[in-house]
mmCIF file of C-alpha atoms in Angstrom:
data_model
loop_
_atom_site.group_PDB
_atom_site.id
_atom_site.type_symbol
_atom_site.label_atom_id
_atom_site.label_comp_id
_atom_site.label_asym_id
_atom_site.label_seq_id
_atom_site.Cartn_x
_atom_site.Cartn_y
_atom_site.Cartn_z
ATOM 1 C CA PHE F 1 -48.146 -243.170 -48.700
ATOM 2 C CA HIS F 2 -50.160 -240.437 -46.969
ATOM 3 C CA LYS F 3 -53.820 -239.929 -47.629
ATOM 4 C CA ILE F 4 -53.519 -236.269 -46.686
ATOM 5 C CA LEU F 5 -51.948 -233.598 -48.891
ATOM 6 C CA ILE F 6 -50.867 -230.192 -47.629
ATOM 7 C CA SER F 7 -50.116 -227.037 -49.622
ATOM 8 C CA VAL F 8 -49.316 -223.441 -48.679
ATOM 9 C CA MET F 9 -50.394 -220.440 -50.731
ATOM 10 C CA ARG F 10 -49.197 -216.959 -49.883
ATOM 11 C CA LEU F 11 -51.966 -214.352 -49.641
ATOM 12 C CA THR F 12 -50.856 -211.179 -51.363
ATOM 13 C CA ARG F 13 -52.440 -208.504 -53.460
ATOM 14 C CA PRO F 14 -52.393 -208.654 -57.264
ATOM 15 C CA SER F 15 -50.196 -206.506 -59.444
ATOM 16 C CA LEU F 16 -50.940 -204.455 -62.527
ATOM 17 C CA PHE F 17 -50.316 -206.376 -65.725
ATOM 18 C CA THR F 18 -48.696 -204.565 -68.628
ATOM 19 C CA GLY F 19 -49.090 -206.045 -72.090
ATOM 20 C CA VAL F 20 -46.658 -205.818 -74.998
ATOM 21 C CA SER F 21 -47.467 -203.054 -77.414
ATOM 22 C CA VAL F 22 -46.903 -203.782 -81.125
ATOM 23 C CA THR F 23 -47.475 -200.781 -83.366
ATOM 24 C CA CYS F 24 -46.552 -199.654 -86.838
ATOM 25 C CA ASP F 25 -46.602 -196.578 -89.014
ATOM 26 C CA PRO F 26 -50.026 -195.901 -90.602
ATOM 27 C CA ARG F 27 -48.317 -195.878 -94.018
ATOM 28 C CA ASP F 28 -47.229 -199.520 -93.627
ATOM 29 C CA ILE F 29 -49.282 -202.427 -95.004
ATOM 30 C CA PRO F 30 -51.253 -203.107 -91.751
ATOM 31 C CA GLY F 31 -52.274 -199.468 -91.632
ATOM 32 C CA ASP F 32 -54.002 -198.507 -88.362
ATOM 33 C CA ILE F 33 -55.094 -202.044 -87.499
ATOM 34 C CA LEU F 34 -52.346 -202.653 -84.904
ATOM 35 C CA ASN F 35 -52.712 -199.164 -83.423
ATOM 36 C CA ILE F 36 -56.467 -199.642 -82.987
ATOM 37 C CA GLU F 37 -55.904 -203.030 -81.332
ATOM 38 C CA CYS F 38 -53.396 -201.503 -78.898
ATOM 39 C CA LYS F 39 -55.806 -198.710 -78.050
ATOM 40 C CA ASN F 40 -58.582 -201.189 -77.254
ATOM 41 C CA ASP F 41 -56.358 -203.521 -75.228
ATOM 42 C CA MET F 42 -56.770 -202.714 -71.502
ATOM 43 C CA ALA F 43 -53.489 -204.419 -70.637
ATOM 44 C CA ILE F 44 -51.411 -202.024 -72.732
ATOM 45 C CA PRO F 45 -50.487 -198.723 -71.012
ATOM 46 C CA GLN F 46 -52.323 -195.711 -72.329
ATOM 47 C CA PRO F 47 -50.594 -192.326 -72.784
ATOM 48 C CA ASP F 48 -52.503 -190.702 -69.913
ATOM 49 C CA THR F 49 -51.895 -193.438 -67.327
ATOM 50 C CA GLY F 50 -48.572 -195.101 -68.136
ATOM 51 C CA ILE F 51 -49.783 -198.425 -66.667
ATOM 52 C CA GLY F 52 -52.130 -201.175 -67.728
ATOM 53 C CA GLN F 53 -55.620 -201.632 -66.355
ATOM 54 C CA VAL F 54 -55.575 -205.423 -65.880
ATOM 55 C CA LEU F 55 -54.833 -207.036 -62.506
ATOM 56 C CA LEU F 56 -52.458 -209.996 -62.507
ATOM 57 C CA LEU F 57 -52.790 -212.658 -59.814
ATOM 58 C CA PRO F 58 -49.528 -213.572 -58.045
ATOM 59 C CA GLN F 59 -47.506 -216.017 -60.113
ATOM 60 C CA SER F 60 -44.801 -216.701 -57.517
ATOM 61 C CA PHE F 61 -44.134 -216.472 -53.803
ATOM 62 C CA GLY F 62 -42.694 -212.962 -54.292
ATOM 63 C CA ASN F 63 -40.496 -210.901 -51.991
ATOM 64 C CA ILE F 64 -41.221 -210.473 -48.286
ATOM 65 C CA TYR F 65 -39.735 -207.442 -46.544
ATOM 66 C CA LEU F 66 -39.007 -206.777 -42.905
ATOM 67 C CA GLY F 67 -41.941 -205.036 -41.199
ATOM 68 C CA GLU F 68 -44.588 -206.432 -43.554
ATOM 69 C CA THR F 69 -47.263 -208.939 -42.535
ATOM 70 C CA PHE F 70 -46.734 -212.436 -43.916
ATOM 71 C CA ALA F 71 -50.108 -214.037 -44.645
ATOM 72 C CA CYS F 72 -50.740 -217.474 -46.130
ATOM 73 C CA CYS F 73 -53.438 -220.062 -46.507
ATOM 74 C CA ILE F 74 -52.633 -223.634 -45.430
ATOM 75 C CA CYS F 75 -54.757 -226.203 -47.242
ATOM 76 C CA VAL F 76 -55.129 -229.785 -45.990
ATOM 77 C CA HIS F 77 -56.799 -232.062 -48.559
ATOM 78 C CA ASN F 78 -58.003 -235.654 -48.161
ATOM 79 C CA SER F 79 -57.075 -237.255 -51.490
ATOM 80 C CA SER F 80 -58.127 -240.782 -50.486
ATOM 81 C CA ASN F 81 -61.454 -242.589 -50.673
ATOM 82 C CA ASP F 82 -61.650 -243.071 -46.914
ATOM 83 C CA VAL F 83 -62.657 -240.847 -44.051
ATOM 84 C CA VAL F 84 -59.831 -239.772 -41.755
ATOM 85 C CA TYR F 85 -60.377 -238.820 -38.153
ATOM 86 C CA ASP F 86 -58.889 -236.527 -35.503
ATOM 87 C CA VAL F 87 -57.220 -234.311 -38.084
ATOM 88 C CA ALA F 88 -54.963 -231.739 -36.413
ATOM 89 C CA LEU F 89 -52.830 -229.105 -38.082
ATOM 90 C CA LYS F 90 -49.877 -227.322 -36.527
ATOM 91 C CA ALA F 91 -47.777 -224.492 -38.016
ATOM 92 C CA ILE F 92 -44.528 -223.060 -36.660
ATOM 93 C CA LEU F 93 -42.374 -220.301 -38.143
ATOM 94 C CA GLN F 94 -38.723 -221.078 -37.523
ATOM 95 C CA MET F 95 -36.051 -218.380 -37.660
ATOM 96 C CA SER F 96 -32.358 -218.317 -36.877
ATOM 97 C CA ASN F 97 -32.770 -217.849 -33.139
ATOM 98 C CA GLN F 98 -36.414 -218.494 -32.300
ATOM 99 C CA ARG F 99 -39.539 -220.478 -33.149
ATOM 100 C CA VAL F 100 -42.927 -218.761 -33.303
ATOM 101 C CA PRO F 101 -46.082 -220.933 -33.094
ATOM 102 C CA LEU F 102 -48.649 -219.694 -35.631
ATOM 103 C CA LEU F 103 -51.240 -222.456 -35.319
ATOM 104 C CA ASP F 104 -51.574 -224.950 -32.480
ATOM 105 C CA GLU F 105 -53.318 -228.285 -32.623
ATOM 106 C CA GLU F 106 -55.758 -227.098 -29.960
ATOM 107 C CA GLU F 107 -57.107 -224.476 -32.392
ATOM 108 C CA ASN F 108 -58.467 -227.141 -34.761
ATOM 109 C CA ASP F 109 -62.194 -227.766 -34.375
ATOM 110 C CA LEU F 110 -62.656 -230.454 -37.077
ATOM 111 C CA THR F 111 -62.343 -234.081 -35.989
ATOM 112 C CA GLN F 112 -62.810 -235.819 -39.327
ATOM 113 C CA LEU F 113 -62.238 -235.187 -43.008
ATOM 114 C CA ALA F 114 -64.356 -236.851 -45.692
ATOM 115 C CA PRO F 115 -62.933 -237.927 -49.057
ATOM 116 C CA ASP F 116 -62.017 -234.977 -51.289
ATOM 117 C CA ASP F 117 -62.732 -232.530 -48.454
ATOM 118 C CA LEU F 118 -60.247 -229.981 -47.311
ATOM 119 C CA ILE F 119 -59.410 -227.687 -44.425
ATOM 120 C CA ASN F 120 -58.277 -224.105 -44.992
ATOM 121 C CA LYS F 121 -56.463 -222.182 -42.293
ATOM 122 C CA ILE F 122 -55.278 -218.586 -42.735
ATOM 123 C CA ILE F 123 -52.350 -217.449 -40.631
ATOM 124 C CA GLN F 124 -50.697 -214.037 -40.357
ATOM 125 C CA HIS F 125 -47.444 -212.927 -38.801
ATOM 126 C CA GLU F 126 -45.546 -209.629 -38.819
ATOM 127 C CA VAL F 127 -41.973 -210.463 -39.757
ATOM 128 C CA LYS F 128 -39.454 -208.803 -37.451
ATOM 129 C CA GLU F 129 -36.196 -210.451 -38.472
ATOM 130 C CA ILE F 130 -34.123 -210.456 -41.651
ATOM 131 C CA GLY F 131 -32.891 -213.709 -43.133
ATOM 132 C CA THR F 132 -34.110 -217.234 -43.782
ATOM 133 C CA HIS F 133 -37.531 -218.229 -42.446
ATOM 134 C CA ILE F 134 -38.902 -221.774 -42.516
ATOM 135 C CA LEU F 135 -42.622 -222.452 -42.205
ATOM 136 C CA VAL F 136 -43.064 -225.908 -40.660
ATOM 137 C CA CYS F 137 -46.511 -227.456 -41.178
ATOM 138 C CA ALA F 138 -47.328 -230.690 -39.326
ATOM 139 C CA VAL F 139 -50.472 -232.796 -39.815
ATOM 140 C CA HIS F 140 -51.637 -235.476 -37.403
ATOM 141 C CA TYR F 141 -54.598 -237.765 -38.165
ATOM 142 C CA LYS F 142 -56.063 -241.273 -37.716
ATOM 143 C CA GLY F 143 -56.912 -243.555 -40.611
ATOM 144 C CA ILE F 144 -59.034 -246.701 -40.875
ATOM 145 C CA GLY F 145 -58.475 -248.920 -37.885
ATOM 146 C CA GLY F 146 -57.418 -246.052 -35.661
ATOM 147 C CA PHE F 147 -53.794 -246.058 -36.785
ATOM 148 C CA GLU F 148 -52.197 -242.696 -36.056
ATOM 149 C CA GLN F 149 -50.150 -241.053 -38.774
ATOM 150 C CA SER F 150 -48.348 -237.755 -39.055
ATOM 151 C CA PHE F 151 -46.004 -235.925 -41.402
ATOM 152 C CA ARG F 152 -44.398 -232.533 -41.805
ATOM 153 C CA LYS F 153 -43.650 -230.225 -44.671
ATOM 154 C CA PHE F 154 -41.159 -227.355 -44.819
ATOM 155 C CA PHE F 155 -41.539 -224.118 -46.784
ATOM 156 C CA LYS F 156 -38.493 -221.842 -46.887
ATOM 157 C CA PHE F 157 -38.503 -218.140 -47.792
ATOM 158 C CA GLN F 158 -36.239 -215.119 -47.348
ATOM 159 C CA VAL F 159 -37.102 -211.853 -45.558
ATOM 160 C CA LEU F 160 -35.327 -208.881 -47.131
ATOM 161 C CA LYS F 161 -34.450 -205.420 -45.865
ATOM 162 C CA PRO F 162 -36.872 -202.799 -47.275
ATOM 163 C CA LEU F 163 -35.272 -199.520 -46.188
ATOM 164 C CA ASP F 164 -31.789 -198.190 -45.577
ATOM 165 C CA VAL F 165 -31.748 -195.533 -42.837
ATOM 166 C CA LYS F 166 -28.768 -193.211 -42.351
ATOM 167 C CA THR F 167 -28.677 -190.506 -39.667
ATOM 168 C CA LYS F 168 -26.568 -187.421 -38.983
ATOM 169 C CA PHE F 169 -26.539 -185.138 -35.945
ATOM 170 C CA TYR F 170 -25.928 -181.394 -36.008
ATOM 171 C CA ASN F 171 -25.279 -179.274 -32.914
ATOM 172 C CA ALA F 172 -26.699 -175.758 -32.681
ATOM 173 C CA GLU F 173 -25.272 -172.913 -30.625
ATOM 174 C CA SER F 174 -28.151 -173.384 -28.205
ATOM 175 C CA GLU F 175 -29.285 -176.616 -26.534
ATOM 176 C CA GLU F 176 -30.946 -177.778 -29.744
ATOM 177 C CA VAL F 177 -29.846 -180.889 -31.608
ATOM 178 C CA TYR F 178 -30.837 -181.478 -35.237
ATOM 179 C CA LEU F 179 -31.274 -184.989 -36.581
ATOM 180 C CA GLU F 180 -31.193 -185.616 -40.332
ATOM 181 C CA ALA F 181 -32.567 -189.022 -41.358
ATOM 182 C CA GLY F 182 -32.052 -190.271 -44.903
ATOM 183 C CA ILE F 183 -34.493 -193.077 -45.803
ATOM 184 C CA GLN F 184 -33.705 -195.000 -48.989
ATOM 185 C CA ASN F 185 -36.109 -197.372 -50.728
ATOM 186 C CA ILE F 186 -34.209 -200.606 -51.444
ATOM 187 C CA THR F 187 -37.243 -202.692 -52.410
ATOM 188 C CA SER F 188 -37.941 -203.787 -55.964
ATOM 189 C CA GLY F 189 -40.854 -201.381 -56.465
ATOM 190 C CA PRO F 190 -42.079 -197.904 -55.526
ATOM 191 C CA ILE F 191 -43.381 -197.257 -52.010
ATOM 192 C CA PHE F 192 -45.352 -194.508 -50.315
ATOM 193 C CA LEU F 193 -43.931 -193.250 -46.999
ATOM 194 C CA GLU F 194 -47.101 -192.801 -44.995
ATOM 195 C CA LYS F 195 -45.502 -191.731 -41.710
ATOM 196 C CA VAL F 196 -41.981 -190.958 -40.496
ATOM 197 C CA ASN F 197 -41.927 -189.913 -36.838
ATOM 198 C CA LEU F 198 -39.201 -189.601 -34.248
ATOM 199 C CA GLU F 199 -40.149 -190.951 -30.835
ATOM 200 C CA PRO F 200 -37.774 -189.039 -28.518
ATOM 201 C CA ALA F 201 -36.097 -190.310 -25.402
ATOM 202 C CA PRO F 202 -37.562 -189.045 -22.079
ATOM 203 C CA SER F 203 -34.891 -186.320 -21.849
ATOM 204 C CA TYR F 204 -35.924 -184.652 -25.124
ATOM 205 C CA VAL F 205 -38.844 -182.983 -26.859
ATOM 206 C CA VAL F 206 -38.968 -183.288 -30.657
ATOM 207 C CA THR F 207 -40.247 -180.887 -33.324
ATOM 208 C CA PRO F 208 -40.560 -182.256 -36.897
ATOM 209 C CA LEU F 209 -39.313 -179.852 -39.586
ATOM 210 C CA ASN F 210 -40.854 -181.571 -42.595
ATOM 211 C CA SER F 211 -43.954 -179.437 -43.167
ATOM 212 C CA ILE F 212 -44.624 -175.995 -44.594
ATOM 213 C CA VAL F 213 -47.627 -173.707 -44.432
ATOM 214 C CA GLY F 214 -49.161 -173.235 -47.883
ATOM 215 C CA HIS F 215 -50.798 -170.154 -49.351
ATOM 216 C CA ASP F 216 -53.832 -171.017 -47.284
ATOM 217 C CA SER F 217 -52.542 -170.640 -43.713
ATOM 218 C CA SER F 218 -54.955 -173.333 -42.517
ATOM 219 C CA LYS F 219 -53.377 -175.962 -44.802
ATOM 220 C CA ILE F 220 -50.047 -177.580 -43.935
ATOM 221 C CA ASP F 221 -48.186 -179.454 -46.684
ATOM 222 C CA THR F 222 -45.073 -181.591 -46.561
ATOM 223 C CA VAL F 223 -41.829 -180.240 -47.964
ATOM 224 C CA PHE F 224 -41.834 -183.122 -50.455
ATOM 225 C CA GLY F 225 -44.895 -181.890 -52.308
ATOM 226 C CA PRO F 226 -48.111 -183.702 -53.152
ATOM 227 C CA VAL F 227 -46.369 -186.791 -54.587
ATOM 228 C CA GLY F 228 -45.461 -189.184 -51.791
ATOM 229 C CA CYS F 229 -44.011 -191.929 -53.999
ATOM 230 C CA VAL F 230 -40.392 -193.005 -53.470
ATOM 231 C CA ASN F 231 -38.977 -195.017 -56.356
ATOM 232 C CA PRO F 232 -36.451 -197.852 -55.888
ATOM 233 C CA HIS F 233 -32.998 -196.610 -54.775
ATOM 234 C CA ASP F 234 -34.344 -193.075 -54.183
ATOM 235 C CA THR F 235 -33.678 -191.368 -50.836
ATOM 236 C CA ARG F 236 -35.836 -188.924 -48.905
ATOM 237 C CA GLN F 237 -34.379 -186.656 -46.203
ATOM 238 C CA TYR F 238 -36.254 -185.895 -42.964
ATOM 239 C CA LEU F 239 -35.226 -183.305 -40.366
ATOM 240 C CA PHE F 240 -36.087 -183.170 -36.663
ATOM 241 C CA CYS F 241 -35.184 -180.690 -33.926
ATOM 242 C CA LEU F 242 -34.661 -181.964 -30.383
ATOM 243 C CA ARG F 243 -34.628 -179.824 -27.250
ATOM 244 C CA PRO F 244 -34.054 -180.851 -23.636
ATOM 245 C CA GLY F 245 -37.366 -181.569 -21.924
ATOM 246 C CA PRO F 246 -38.499 -180.429 -18.458
ATOM 247 C CA GLN F 247 -36.829 -183.419 -16.836
ATOM 248 C CA ALA F 248 -33.447 -182.567 -18.372
ATOM 249 C CA ARG F 249 -33.795 -178.866 -17.566
ATOM 250 C CA ASN F 250 -34.350 -179.674 -13.884
ATOM 251 C CA ASN F 251 -31.380 -182.038 -13.952
ATOM 252 C CA PRO F 252 -28.870 -180.826 -16.586
ATOM 253 C CA SER F 253 -26.325 -183.481 -15.655
ATOM 254 C CA SER F 254 -28.688 -186.132 -17.062
ATOM 255 C CA LEU F 255 -27.892 -184.910 -20.594
ATOM 256 C CA LYS F 256 -24.256 -185.695 -19.986
ATOM 257 C CA GLN F 257 -25.082 -189.300 -19.086
ATOM 258 C CA THR F 258 -27.803 -189.976 -21.688
ATOM 259 C CA ALA F 259 -26.643 -190.773 -25.210
ATOM 260 C CA ASN F 260 -30.019 -192.056 -26.449
ATOM 261 C CA ILE F 261 -31.927 -189.603 -28.639
ATOM 262 C CA GLY F 262 -34.926 -191.757 -29.576
ATOM 263 C CA LYS F 263 -36.031 -194.053 -32.374
ATOM 264 C CA LEU F 264 -37.627 -193.591 -35.782
ATOM 265 C CA ASP F 265 -41.082 -195.013 -36.474
ATOM 266 C CA ILE F 266 -41.616 -195.544 -40.229
ATOM 267 C CA VAL F 267 -44.841 -196.672 -41.915
ATOM 268 C CA TRP F 268 -45.046 -197.257 -45.670
ATOM 269 C CA ARG F 269 -47.309 -198.822 -48.268
ATOM 270 C CA THR F 270 -46.527 -200.568 -51.534
ATOM 271 C CA ASN F 271 -48.010 -199.490 -54.848
ATOM 272 C CA MET F 272 -50.940 -201.868 -54.242
ATOM 273 C CA GLY F 273 -51.547 -200.752 -50.659
ATOM 274 C CA ASP F 274 -49.740 -203.457 -48.635
ATOM 275 C CA LYS F 275 -48.653 -201.937 -45.322
ATOM 276 C CA GLY F 276 -45.275 -202.199 -43.634
ATOM 277 C CA ARG F 277 -43.844 -200.727 -40.453
ATOM 278 C CA LEU F 278 -40.344 -200.451 -39.033
ATOM 279 C CA GLN F 279 -38.899 -199.064 -35.819
ATOM 280 C CA THR F 280 -35.185 -198.424 -35.585
ATOM 281 C CA SER F 281 -33.155 -199.178 -32.501
ATOM 282 C CA GLN F 282 -32.322 -196.331 -30.134
ATOM 283 C CA LEU F 283 -30.339 -193.681 -31.993
ATOM 284 C CA GLN F 284 -27.298 -192.579 -30.041
ATOM 285 C CA ARG F 285 -25.530 -189.254 -30.141
ATOM 286 C CA MET F 286 -22.038 -190.405 -29.292
ATOM 287 C CA ILE F 287 -20.574 -186.913 -28.834
ATOM 288 C CA LEU F 288 -23.073 -185.934 -26.177
ATOM 289 C CA ALA F 289 -20.953 -186.668 -23.132
ATOM 290 C CA SER F 290 -17.807 -185.042 -24.491
ATOM 291 C CA GLN F 291 -19.718 -181.970 -25.606
ATOM 292 C CA TYR F 292 -20.932 -180.887 -22.180
ATOM 293 C CA GLY F 293 -18.024 -181.846 -19.940
ATOM 294 C CA ASP F 294 -18.488 -180.375 -16.459
ATOM 295 C CA LEU F 295 -19.918 -176.984 -17.482
ATOM 296 C CA LYS F 296 -22.537 -175.803 -19.935
ATOM 297 C CA VAL F 297 -22.240 -172.183 -21.094
ATOM 298 C CA MET F 298 -24.962 -170.557 -23.186
ATOM 299 C CA VAL F 299 -25.758 -167.045 -24.391
ATOM 300 C CA GLU F 300 -29.166 -166.215 -22.937
ATOM 301 C CA LYS F 301 -29.516 -162.717 -24.394
ATOM 302 C CA VAL F 302 -27.642 -160.812 -27.095
ATOM 303 C CA PRO F 303 -28.816 -158.095 -29.539
ATOM 304 C CA ASN F 304 -28.769 -158.847 -33.261
ATOM 305 C CA VAL F 305 -27.814 -155.317 -34.335
ATOM 306 C CA VAL F 306 -25.638 -152.858 -32.382
ATOM 307 C CA LYS F 307 -24.286 -149.363 -33.048
ATOM 308 C CA LEU F 308 -20.609 -148.697 -33.630
ATOM 309 C CA GLU F 309 -18.700 -147.626 -30.475
ATOM 310 C CA GLU F 310 -21.851 -147.894 -28.378
ATOM 311 C CA GLN F 311 -21.778 -150.275 -25.432
ATOM 312 C CA PHE F 312 -24.168 -153.262 -25.447
ATOM 313 C CA ASP F 313 -24.874 -156.063 -22.958
ATOM 314 C CA ILE F 314 -25.057 -159.831 -23.170
ATOM 315 C CA ILE F 315 -26.139 -162.381 -20.582
ATOM 316 C CA LEU F 316 -24.350 -165.707 -20.117
ATOM 317 C CA SER F 317 -25.734 -168.695 -18.222
ATOM 318 C CA ILE F 318 -23.279 -171.116 -16.629
ATOM 319 C CA THR F 319 -24.635 -174.489 -15.468
ATOM 320 C CA ASN F 320 -22.725 -176.920 -13.264
ATOM 321 C CA ILE F 321 -23.340 -180.445 -14.626
ATOM 322 C CA SER F 322 -20.427 -182.035 -12.792
ATOM 323 C CA GLU F 323 -20.685 -184.127 -9.644
ATOM 324 C CA LYS F 324 -19.252 -181.538 -7.249
ATOM 325 C CA ASP F 325 -19.593 -177.861 -6.374
ATOM 326 C CA LEU F 326 -17.375 -175.531 -8.384
ATOM 327 C CA SER F 327 -15.545 -172.317 -7.551
ATOM 328 C CA LEU F 328 -14.857 -170.547 -10.838
ATOM 329 C CA HIS F 329 -12.681 -167.741 -12.084
ATOM 330 C CA LEU F 330 -13.782 -165.877 -15.226
ATOM 331 C CA ASP F 331 -11.313 -164.577 -17.844
ATOM 332 C CA PHE F 332 -12.092 -162.885 -21.164
ATOM 333 C CA LEU F 333 -10.555 -163.962 -24.453
ATOM 334 C CA PRO F 334 -9.276 -161.162 -26.726
ATOM 335 C CA GLY F 335 -11.707 -160.074 -29.440
ATOM 336 C CA GLY F 336 -9.260 -159.199 -32.204
ATOM 337 C CA PHE F 337 -10.100 -155.448 -31.950
ATOM 338 C CA ALA F 338 -13.573 -155.983 -33.527
ATOM 339 C CA THR F 339 -15.351 -156.144 -30.153
ATOM 340 C CA GLU F 340 -13.731 -155.487 -26.788
ATOM 341 C CA TRP F 341 -15.014 -156.449 -23.350
ATOM 342 C CA HIS F 342 -16.105 -153.314 -21.525
ATOM 343 C CA CYS F 343 -15.541 -154.582 -17.988
ATOM 344 C CA ALA F 344 -12.840 -155.961 -15.732
ATOM 345 C CA SER F 345 -10.382 -158.320 -17.385
ATOM 346 C CA SER F 346 -11.185 -161.122 -14.947
ATOM 347 C CA ARG F 347 -13.217 -161.859 -11.845
ATOM 348 C CA TYR F 348 -14.108 -164.547 -9.344
ATOM 349 C CA LEU F 349 -17.639 -165.932 -9.528
ATOM 350 C CA GLN F 350 -19.770 -167.082 -6.655
ATOM 351 C CA LYS F 351 -19.689 -170.754 -5.727
ATOM 352 C CA LEU F 352 -21.802 -172.839 -8.127
ATOM 353 C CA PRO F 353 -23.540 -175.897 -6.593
ATOM 354 C CA VAL F 354 -24.189 -179.097 -8.524
ATOM 355 C CA GLY F 355 -27.052 -178.758 -11.024
ATOM 356 C CA LYS F 356 -27.447 -175.005 -10.477
ATOM 357 C CA THR F 357 -27.208 -172.199 -13.032
ATOM 358 C CA LEU F 358 -25.478 -168.840 -12.638
ATOM 359 C CA THR F 359 -26.226 -165.858 -14.911
ATOM 360 C CA VAL F 360 -23.493 -163.311 -15.643
ATOM 361 C CA ASP F 361 -24.101 -159.851 -17.166
ATOM 362 C CA LEU F 362 -21.294 -158.673 -19.459
ATOM 363 C CA SER F 363 -20.709 -155.564 -21.572
ATOM 364 C CA LEU F 364 -18.906 -155.140 -24.893
ATOM 365 C CA MET F 365 -17.819 -152.259 -27.112
ATOM 366 C CA PRO F 366 -18.023 -152.789 -30.937
ATOM 367 C CA LEU F 367 -15.075 -151.232 -32.813
ATOM 368 C CA LYS F 368 -15.634 -152.361 -36.420
ATOM 369 C CA LEU F 369 -18.548 -152.313 -38.844
ATOM 370 C CA GLY F 370 -20.130 -155.458 -40.288
ATOM 371 C CA LEU F 371 -20.876 -158.888 -38.937
ATOM 372 C CA GLN F 372 -18.593 -159.450 -35.956
ATOM 373 C CA THR F 373 -17.997 -162.468 -33.741
ATOM 374 C CA ILE F 374 -17.973 -162.069 -29.973
ATOM 375 C CA ALA F 375 -14.840 -163.574 -28.522
ATOM 376 C CA GLY F 376 -15.219 -166.217 -25.878
ATOM 377 C CA VAL F 377 -14.491 -166.631 -22.199
ATOM 378 C CA LYS F 378 -12.329 -168.936 -20.110
ATOM 379 C CA LEU F 379 -13.582 -170.469 -16.876
ATOM 380 C CA THR F 380 -11.072 -171.964 -14.455
ATOM 381 C CA ASP F 381 -11.825 -174.342 -11.603
ATOM 382 C CA THR F 382 -9.872 -172.767 -8.774
ATOM 383 C CA PHE F 383 -9.585 -176.076 -6.903
ATOM 384 C CA LEU F 384 -8.478 -178.462 -9.677
ATOM 385 C CA LYS F 385 -6.894 -175.674 -11.783
ATOM 386 C CA ARG F 386 -8.815 -177.021 -14.790
ATOM 387 C CA SER F 387 -9.718 -174.550 -17.542
ATOM 388 C CA TYR F 388 -12.756 -174.537 -19.853
ATOM 389 C CA ILE F 389 -12.577 -172.337 -22.967
ATOM 390 C CA TYR F 390 -15.702 -171.261 -24.878
ATOM 391 C CA GLU F 391 -14.946 -169.441 -28.117
ATOM 392 C CA ASN F 392 -17.171 -167.642 -30.641
ATOM 393 C CA LEU F 393 -20.081 -167.152 -28.284
ATOM 394 C CA ALA F 394 -22.335 -165.268 -30.715
ATOM 395 C CA GLN F 395 -22.426 -162.823 -33.639
ATOM 396 C CA VAL F 396 -23.708 -159.238 -33.881
ATOM 397 C CA PHE F 397 -24.071 -156.872 -36.808
ATOM 398 C CA VAL F 398 -22.381 -153.496 -36.214
ATOM 399 C CA VAL F 399 -23.808 -150.455 -38.059
ATOM 400 C CA ASN F 400 -23.326 -146.669 -37.963
ATOM 401 C CA GLU F 401 -26.962 -145.966 -37.252
ATOM 402 C CA ILE F 402 -29.863 -148.265 -36.309
ATOM 403 C CA THR F 403 -33.237 -147.711 -37.968
ATOM 404 C CA GLU F 404 -36.363 -149.764 -37.419
ATOM 405 C CA GLU F 405 -36.355 -151.096 -40.995
ATOM 406 C CA ARG F 406 -32.658 -151.987 -40.862
ATOM 407 C CA GLN F 407 -33.111 -153.625 -37.464
ATOM 408 C CA ARG F 408 -35.871 -155.880 -38.830
ATOM 409 C CA PHE F 409 -33.966 -156.793 -41.998
ATOM 410 C CA LEU F 410 -30.664 -157.553 -40.290
ATOM 411 C CA SER F 411 -32.343 -159.578 -37.549
ATOM 412 C CA GLN F 412 -33.959 -161.854 -40.144
ATOM 413 C CA TRP F 413 -30.701 -162.113 -42.101
ATOM 414 C CA ILE F 414 -28.643 -163.041 -39.045
ATOM 415 C CA GLN F 415 -31.151 -165.718 -38.026
ATOM 416 C CA GLN F 416 -30.957 -167.250 -41.499
ATOM 417 C CA GLU F 417 -27.170 -167.227 -41.440
ATOM 418 C CA VAL F 418 -27.074 -168.850 -38.020
#
């Protein structure tokens, strides 16, 4: 029989209590008596709030979600009529693959405990693993006569997954990469997403696309509106644009070898203000290496609107991201009689060293009205006889006559379509 008792109480915020509303028609025997009682009862939701106004203290251990802070109070009580000495309390949080010390015996500053006295210790720990957690509390003390005694108690609880994150990557015609992140609330109650940021890898620079400029140009609002609440099983979509940073621009071949895009940093709060934070693992764009190959071809300059049967110019940039110097031969793909290349059918290009970029000026002749696609080019490695084909380089709008108003309108329309 131990003279010392130990108990663990989880520290969590209260919830809003909602009472049961019992009403009746005023023409019934009770009349308006029940309706008046409901109106005066603070625990019954009112029409303008939808929730009660009474706080309910926690009645159970409740759910604990990954990324939240687990806080509890450990109480050691001397239930005997004797004084115990050298009381020491130790707490360890045991998970599937590790043990985290939360309270060591050296942190105890009390050496004795009088009858009916108690020791309270508050511990906190940010849970970072899903699954079963066991809180092990050990008490060591000396009774009358100096006999040492000790015992342990185990408290088991589950840590659940709060959010489900799904990502998609979209490739633009330029170097840009768009990341769409769908964040679903899989907790048992509503949450408020306080912050969702993308921390990019060193090779990229990120631009969030989740804000809009309101009527007042100085005020920036989120695309989700003023209500930041996400109900259970609801999903919110976030969009980010990634561009190669200065480091990647100086060394284009690094993009071919780096699949890591970055990681999402998510901060949320529950309906009573409890805070949680999650960071995903490194997001990987698996198609990155196969997309670039040994060459990267981009359209550096092209007009949005051109005049029918009037020559226009485009500028291509060709970057060598292979591991050897390349000698290239340029061929033009047929344009289907909508646009024709207005230059030699093929040519040899100057030698392109590793990591360097070559710009090529080309001319085309538009032969049909409307939105037309510029046919691609074929680059051939003259040493390995390996060909690289790049189709549908860009789009231009062909008109009979170009006016300033039409130029502005079509430019905006083409950008939206792209």
